[in-house]
Coordinates of C-alpha atoms (C1' of nucleotides) in Angstrom, one line a residue:
Chain A
X101 CA -21.1 -21.2 -124.2
X102 CA -23.7 -22.5 -121.9
X103 CA -22.4 -23.6 -118.6
X104 CA -23.5 -26.4 -116.3
X105 CA -24.8 -23.7 -114.0
X106 CA -27.4 -22.6 -116.5
X107 CA -28.8 -26.1 -116.8
X108 CA -28.7 -27.1 -113.2
X109 CA -31.8 -26.6 -111.1
X110 CA -29.6 -26.9 -107.9
X111 CA -27.2 -24.2 -109.0
X112 CA -29.8 -21.8 -110.2
X113 CA -32.1 -22.3 -107.2
X114 CA -29.1 -21.8 -104.8
X115 CA -28.1 -18.6 -106.5
X116 CA -31.6 -17.3 -106.6
X117 CA -32.2 -18.1 -103.0
X118 CA -29.1 -16.2 -102.0
X119 CA -30.2 -13.2 -104.0
X120 CA -33.7 -13.2 -102.6
X121 CA -32.5 -13.7 -99.0
X122 CA -30.2 -10.7 -99.4
X123 CA -32.9 -8.5 -100.9
X124 CA -35.2 -9.5 -98.1
X125 CA -32.5 -8.9 -95.5
X126 CA -32.1 -5.3 -96.7
X127 CA -35.8 -4.7 -96.9
X128 CA -36.7 -5.8 -93.4
X129 CA -33.5 -4.7 -91.6
X130 CA -35.2 -1.4 -90.7
X131 CA -37.9 -3.4 -88.9
X132 CA -35.3 -5.2 -86.9
X133 CA -36.1 -8.6 -88.5
X134 CA -34.0 -11.1 -90.4
X135 CA -34.8 -13.5 -93.2
X136 CA -34.4 -16.6 -91.1
X137 CA -37.2 -15.4 -88.7
X138 CA -39.7 -14.8 -91.5
X139 CA -41.1 -18.4 -91.9
X140 CA -41.6 -18.6 -88.1
X141 CA -43.2 -15.2 -87.9
X142 CA -45.6 -16.2 -90.7
X143 CA -46.6 -19.3 -88.8
X144 CA -47.2 -17.4 -85.6
X145 CA -49.0 -14.5 -87.3
X146 CA -51.3 -17.1 -88.7
X147 CA -51.7 -18.9 -85.4
X148 CA -50.2 -17.6 -82.1
X149 CA -49.3 -19.9 -79.2
X150 CA -47.8 -22.9 -81.0
X151 CA -45.2 -25.3 -79.6
X152 CA -41.7 -25.6 -81.0
X153 CA -42.5 -29.0 -82.5
X154 CA -45.5 -27.6 -84.3
X155 CA -43.4 -24.8 -85.8
X156 CA -40.8 -27.3 -86.9
X157 CA -43.4 -29.3 -88.9
X158 CA -44.9 -26.1 -90.4
X159 CA -41.6 -24.4 -91.4
X160 CA -39.9 -27.7 -92.3
X161 CA -36.5 -27.0 -90.7
X162 CA -34.7 -29.3 -88.3
X163 CA -35.6 -29.0 -84.6
X164 CA -32.2 -27.7 -83.7
X165 CA -32.5 -24.9 -86.3
X166 CA -35.9 -23.9 -84.9
X167 CA -34.6 -23.9 -81.3
X168 CA -31.8 -21.5 -82.3
X169 CA -34.1 -19.3 -84.3
X170 CA -36.5 -19.0 -81.4
X171 CA -33.7 -18.2 -79.0
X172 CA -32.7 -15.3 -81.2
X173 CA -36.3 -14.2 -81.6
X174 CA -36.7 -14.2 -77.8
X175 CA -33.5 -12.3 -77.4
X176 CA -34.8 -9.7 -80.0
X177 CA -38.1 -9.3 -78.1
X178 CA -40.2 -10.9 -80.8
X179 CA -41.6 -13.9 -78.8
X180 CA -42.2 -15.0 -75.3
X181 CA -42.7 -18.6 -74.0
X182 CA -45.3 -19.8 -71.5
X183 CA -45.7 -23.1 -69.9
X184 CA -47.9 -25.5 -71.7
X185 CA -50.6 -26.8 -69.3
X186 CA -51.1 -29.8 -71.5
X187 CA -47.5 -31.0 -71.7
X188 CA -44.8 -29.8 -69.3
X189 CA -42.0 -30.8 -71.8
X190 CA -42.9 -28.0 -74.1
X191 CA -43.8 -24.3 -73.8
X192 CA -46.2 -22.4 -76.0
X193 CA -44.7 -19.6 -78.1
X194 CA -46.4 -16.3 -78.3
X195 CA -45.6 -13.2 -80.4
X196 CA -45.0 -10.0 -78.4
X197 CA -47.2 -7.0 -79.1
X198 CA -44.1 -5.6 -80.9
X199 CA -43.9 -8.6 -83.3
X200 CA -47.6 -8.4 -84.0
X201 CA -47.4 -4.7 -84.8
X202 CA -44.7 -5.5 -87.4
X203 CA -46.9 -7.9 -89.5
X204 CA -48.3 -5.4 -92.0
X205 CA -45.0 -3.7 -92.7
X206 CA -43.1 -7.0 -92.9
X207 CA -45.5 -8.5 -95.3
X208 CA -45.4 -5.4 -97.5
X209 CA -41.6 -5.5 -97.7
X210 CA -41.6 -9.2 -98.5
X211 CA -44.3 -8.7 -101.2
X212 CA -42.2 -5.8 -102.6
X213 CA -39.1 -8.1 -102.8
X214 CA -41.1 -10.8 -104.5
X215 CA -42.5 -8.3 -107.0
X216 CA -39.0 -7.0 -107.8
X217 CA -37.8 -10.6 -108.4
X218 CA -40.7 -11.4 -110.7
X219 CA -40.6 -8.0 -112.4
X220 CA -39.4 -9.3 -115.8
X221 CA -42.1 -12.0 -116.0
X222 CA -45.7 -11.5 -117.1
X223 CA -48.6 -12.6 -115.0
X224 CA -48.8 -16.0 -116.5
X225 CA -45.1 -16.7 -116.3
X226 CA -45.0 -15.6 -112.7
X227 CA -47.8 -18.0 -111.8
X228 CA -46.1 -20.7 -113.8
X229 CA -42.9 -20.3 -111.9
X230 CA -44.6 -20.5 -108.5
X231 CA -46.5 -23.6 -109.5
X232 CA -43.5 -25.4 -110.8
X233 CA -41.5 -24.4 -107.7
X234 CA -44.3 -25.9 -105.5
X235 CA -44.1 -29.1 -107.5
X236 CA -40.4 -29.4 -107.0
X237 CA -40.7 -28.8 -103.3
X238 CA -43.4 -31.5 -103.1
X239 CA -41.3 -33.9 -105.1
X240 CA -38.3 -33.5 -102.9
X241 CA -40.2 -33.6 -99.7
X242 CA -41.6 -37.0 -100.7
X243 CA -38.4 -38.4 -102.0
X244 CA -37.1 -40.7 -99.2
X245 CA -33.4 -40.2 -99.9
Chain B
X300 CA -56.5 -22.5 -97.5
X301 CA -53.6 -21.1 -99.5
X302 CA -50.9 -19.7 -97.3
X303 CA -48.6 -16.8 -98.0
X304 CA -45.8 -19.3 -98.4
X305 CA -47.4 -20.8 -101.5
X306 CA -47.6 -17.4 -103.2
X307 CA -44.1 -16.1 -102.2
X308 CA -41.2 -16.6 -104.6
X309 CA -38.9 -16.0 -101.7
X310 CA -40.4 -18.5 -99.4
X311 CA -40.6 -21.2 -102.0
X312 CA -37.1 -20.7 -103.4
X313 CA -35.6 -20.7 -99.9
X314 CA -37.4 -23.9 -99.1
X315 CA -36.4 -25.5 -102.4
X316 CA -32.8 -24.4 -102.1
X317 CA -32.6 -26.1 -98.6
X318 CA -34.1 -29.3 -100.0
X319 CA -31.7 -29.3 -103.0
X320 CA -28.7 -28.5 -100.9
X321 CA -29.5 -31.3 -98.5
X322 CA -30.0 -33.8 -101.3
X323 CA -26.7 -32.8 -102.9
X324 CA -24.9 -33.0 -99.6
X325 CA -26.0 -36.6 -99.2
X326 CA -25.2 -37.4 -102.8
X327 CA -21.6 -36.1 -102.7
X328 CA -20.6 -36.8 -99.1
X329 CA -19.2 -40.2 -100.3
X330 CA -16.8 -38.2 -102.5
X331 CA -15.7 -36.0 -99.7
X332 CA -17.3 -32.9 -101.2
X333 CA -19.8 -30.4 -99.8
X334 CA -22.4 -28.3 -101.6
X335 CA -20.7 -25.0 -100.9
X336 CA -17.6 -26.2 -102.8
X337 CA -19.5 -27.2 -105.9
X338 CA -19.7 -23.8 -107.6
X339 CA -16.0 -23.2 -107.1
X340 CA -15.2 -26.7 -108.3
X341 CA -17.3 -26.1 -111.5
X342 CA -15.4 -22.9 -112.2
X343 CA -12.0 -24.6 -111.7
X344 CA -12.9 -27.8 -113.7
X345 CA -13.8 -25.4 -116.5
X346 CA -10.6 -23.4 -116.1
X347 CA -7.9 -24.3 -113.7
X348 CA -5.5 -21.7 -112.2
X349 CA -7.7 -18.7 -111.5
X350 CA -7.3 -16.1 -108.9
X351 CA -9.6 -15.7 -105.9
X352 CA -11.0 -12.5 -107.4
X353 CA -11.9 -14.2 -110.7
X354 CA -13.7 -17.0 -108.8
X355 CA -15.6 -14.4 -106.8
X356 CA -16.9 -12.8 -110.0
X357 CA -17.8 -16.2 -111.5
X358 CA -19.5 -17.7 -108.6
X359 CA -21.1 -14.5 -107.4
X360 CA -20.4 -14.8 -103.7
X361 CA -18.7 -12.2 -101.5
X362 CA -14.9 -12.2 -101.3
X363 CA -15.0 -13.2 -97.7
X364 CA -17.1 -16.2 -98.5
X365 CA -14.8 -17.4 -101.2
X366 CA -11.8 -16.9 -99.0
X367 CA -13.3 -19.2 -96.4
X368 CA -14.5 -21.8 -99.0
X369 CA -11.0 -21.9 -100.5
X370 CA -9.5 -22.4 -97.1
X371 CA -11.6 -25.4 -96.5
X372 CA -10.9 -26.8 -99.9
X373 CA -7.2 -26.4 -99.3
X374 CA -7.6 -28.1 -95.9
X375 CA -9.5 -30.9 -97.7
X376 CA -6.8 -31.4 -100.3
X377 CA -8.9 -30.2 -103.2
X378 CA -6.8 -27.2 -104.3
X379 CA -3.3 -25.8 -103.9
X380 CA -2.2 -22.2 -104.5
X381 CA 0.9 -20.9 -106.4
X382 CA 2.3 -17.5 -106.6
X383 CA 1.0 -15.4 -109.4
X384 CA 4.0 -14.1 -111.4
X385 CA 1.8 -11.3 -112.8
X386 CA 0.6 -9.8 -109.5
X387 CA 2.2 -10.7 -106.1
X388 CA -1.0 -9.7 -104.2
X389 CA -2.8 -12.8 -105.5
X390 CA -2.1 -16.5 -105.9
X391 CA -3.3 -18.8 -108.6
X392 CA -5.6 -21.6 -107.5
X393 CA -5.1 -25.0 -109.0
X394 CA -7.1 -28.2 -108.5
X395 CA -5.2 -31.2 -107.1
X396 CA -5.1 -34.4 -109.1
X397 CA -7.6 -35.7 -106.5
X398 CA -10.1 -33.0 -107.2
X399 CA -9.7 -33.4 -111.0
X400 CA -10.3 -37.1 -110.6
X401 CA -13.6 -36.4 -108.9
X402 CA -15.1 -34.4 -111.7
X403 CA -17.1 -37.1 -113.5
X404 CA -18.5 -38.7 -110.4
X405 CA -19.4 -35.3 -108.8
X406 CA -21.2 -34.1 -112.0
X407 CA -23.1 -37.4 -112.2
X408 CA -24.3 -37.1 -108.6
X409 CA -25.4 -33.5 -109.2
X410 CA -27.2 -34.4 -112.4
X411 CA -28.9 -37.2 -110.5
X412 CA -30.1 -34.8 -107.8
X413 CA -31.4 -32.4 -110.4
X414 CA -33.2 -35.1 -112.2
X415 CA -34.9 -36.3 -109.0
X416 CA -36.0 -32.8 -108.2
X417 CA -37.5 -32.3 -111.7
X418 CA -38.9 -35.9 -111.9
X419 CA -42.5 -34.7 -111.6
X420 CA -42.1 -32.3 -114.6
X421 CA -42.2 -33.1 -118.2
X422 CA -39.4 -32.0 -120.6
X423 CA -41.1 -28.8 -121.5
X424 CA -42.0 -27.8 -117.9
X425 CA -38.5 -28.6 -116.7
X426 CA -37.0 -26.3 -119.4
X427 CA -39.6 -23.7 -118.6
X428 CA -38.6 -23.8 -114.9
X429 CA -34.9 -23.4 -115.6
X430 CA -35.5 -20.5 -118.1
X431 CA -37.7 -18.6 -115.6
X432 CA -35.2 -19.2 -112.8
X433 CA -32.4 -17.7 -115.0
X434 CA -34.5 -14.7 -115.7
X435 CA -35.2 -14.1 -112.0
X436 CA -31.4 -14.4 -111.3
X437 CA -30.7 -11.9 -114.0
X438 CA -33.4 -9.5 -112.8
X439 CA -32.1 -9.5 -109.2
X440 CA -28.4 -9.3 -110.2
X441 CA -29.3 -6.1 -112.2
X442 CA -31.5 -4.5 -109.5
X443 CA -29.3 -2.0 -107.7
X444 CA -31.0 -2.3 -104.3
Chain C
dG91 C1' -46.6 -50.2 -62.0
dC92 C1' -42.6 -50.1 -64.1
dA93 C1' -39.3 -50.7 -68.1
dT94 C1' -39.1 -49.2 -72.8
dT95 C1' -40.1 -46.2 -76.4
dT96 C1' -41.5 -41.9 -78.1
dT97 C1' -41.6 -37.0 -78.0
dG98 C1' -40.1 -32.1 -77.0
dT99 C1' -36.0 -29.3 -76.3
dA100 C1' -31.4 -27.8 -75.7
dT101 C1' -26.6 -27.6 -76.9
dA102 C1' -22.1 -28.5 -79.4
dG103 C1' -19.8 -28.5 -83.6
dC104 C1' -19.5 -27.5 -88.3
dA105 C1' -20.6 -25.5 -93.3
dT106 C1' -22.0 -21.6 -95.8
dG107 C1' -23.4 -17.1 -96.3
dC108 C1' -23.1 -12.0 -95.0
dT109 C1' -20.9 -7.2 -93.4
dG110 C1' -17.0 -4.8 -91.7
dT111 C1' -12.2 -4.1 -91.0
dT112 C1' -7.4 -4.4 -92.0
dC113 C1' -3.4 -4.8 -94.7
dA114 C1' -0.3 -5.2 -98.6
dA115 C1' 0.6 -4.4 -103.3
dG116 C1' -0.4 -2.2 -107.6
dC117 C1' -1.9 1.9 -110.2
dT118 C1' -2.6 7.1 -111.1
dG119 C1' -1.9 11.9 -111.1
dC120 C1' 0.5 15.6 -110.1
Chain D
dG270 C1' 8.7 10.0 -107.0
dC271 C1' 5.4 10.0 -103.8
dA272 C1' 0.4 10.6 -102.0
dG273 C1' -3.7 8.7 -102.6
dC274 C1' -6.9 5.6 -104.7
dT275 C1' -7.9 0.9 -106.1
dT276 C1' -7.5 -4.0 -105.9
dG277 C1' -6.6 -8.7 -103.8
dA278 C1' -7.0 -11.2 -99.8
dA279 C1' -7.5 -12.5 -94.8
dC280 C1' -10.0 -12.5 -90.5
dA281 C1' -13.6 -11.4 -86.9
dG282 C1' -18.3 -11.6 -85.8
dC283 C1' -22.8 -13.1 -86.7
dA284 C1' -27.1 -15.5 -89.0
dT285 C1' -29.0 -19.7 -90.6
dG286 C1' -28.8 -24.3 -91.8
dC287 C1' -27.3 -29.2 -90.7
dT288 C1' -26.0 -33.7 -87.7
dA289 C1' -25.2 -35.8 -83.4
dT290 C1' -26.0 -35.9 -78.5
dA291 C1' -28.2 -35.5 -74.2
dC292 C1' -32.0 -35.4 -71.1
dA293 C1' -36.6 -34.9 -69.2
dA294 C1' -41.4 -35.9 -69.6
dA295 C1' -45.1 -38.4 -71.7
dA296 C1' -47.0 -42.6 -73.6
dT297 C1' -47.0 -47.7 -74.2
dG298 C1' -46.7 -52.5 -73.3
dC299 C1' -46.6 -56.3 -70.5

DNA sequence: GCATTTTGTATAGCATGCTGTTCAAGCTGC
DNA sequence: GCAGCTTGAACAGCATGCTATACAAAATGC
């Protein structure tokens, strides 16, 4: 019998997200990183010295979530904050040398987890899955409700 | 420029899962339900009177997670627990009449959220996405690490 | 030039997930 | 018939997400 859960995008995506997050957690634990830090690290590896508000827009989480993530990253020695000469409400967020040094190994672990998840799909199917996922994200980001 | 996040199954699925969970939260809030309760409700609507261990296997979350979810559901008047005559370590979990009465409306809301997420895809693409997602879930559930 | 609005952050409170630990009850083997 | 293993469940501690609130600094309007 086919259950609701095999026909529900929400159910499947939630389940898949938990499995992927777990796999990533295991893969990057030896580096002292956690899955929740990954999107912010990607943004900072791409461009160092951003404000919290910029990171919020790029990572698409709520400001309160980003504030807490940055607090943990600071605690863990991944970032430091310096005053922003342009706007004294905000501070600029910079990666520590330690966090910069982790980039290659962290990306390699993430790529390995992705490859493992997609292992059962051929090249075309994998690309298809990513394209469709992007379209769902875009659809939901635009939907006002 | 294409970012890592547009090529990473993990990044995309995490983002998509957050968007879908949020949309579902809004849609079922008027019913007094939360997204985390949904998988357990689906299992109990399909078969009432299961043990916690059975629900854990069906929903595929950790036992501690299920224990806490059930505690909140009990607090919210969605379930009650009765002693299991077969095994006094466990209790059988039953939906309250209130929770049973919510089934149709809750399923309708979930279906509406799924439809909205898939709105940009045609019939074939939507089916393709669900099939591929199922295969990723199965691959990761089998992977030992 | 000042009141109002907007923007940038922090914090509290809560839901949902995890690991680790503990404990009771059932099962197994000798 | 009991020691030891297995199974069912609860709870503590923590990460990651959300909403709601609060407040300071910047921008805007008149």
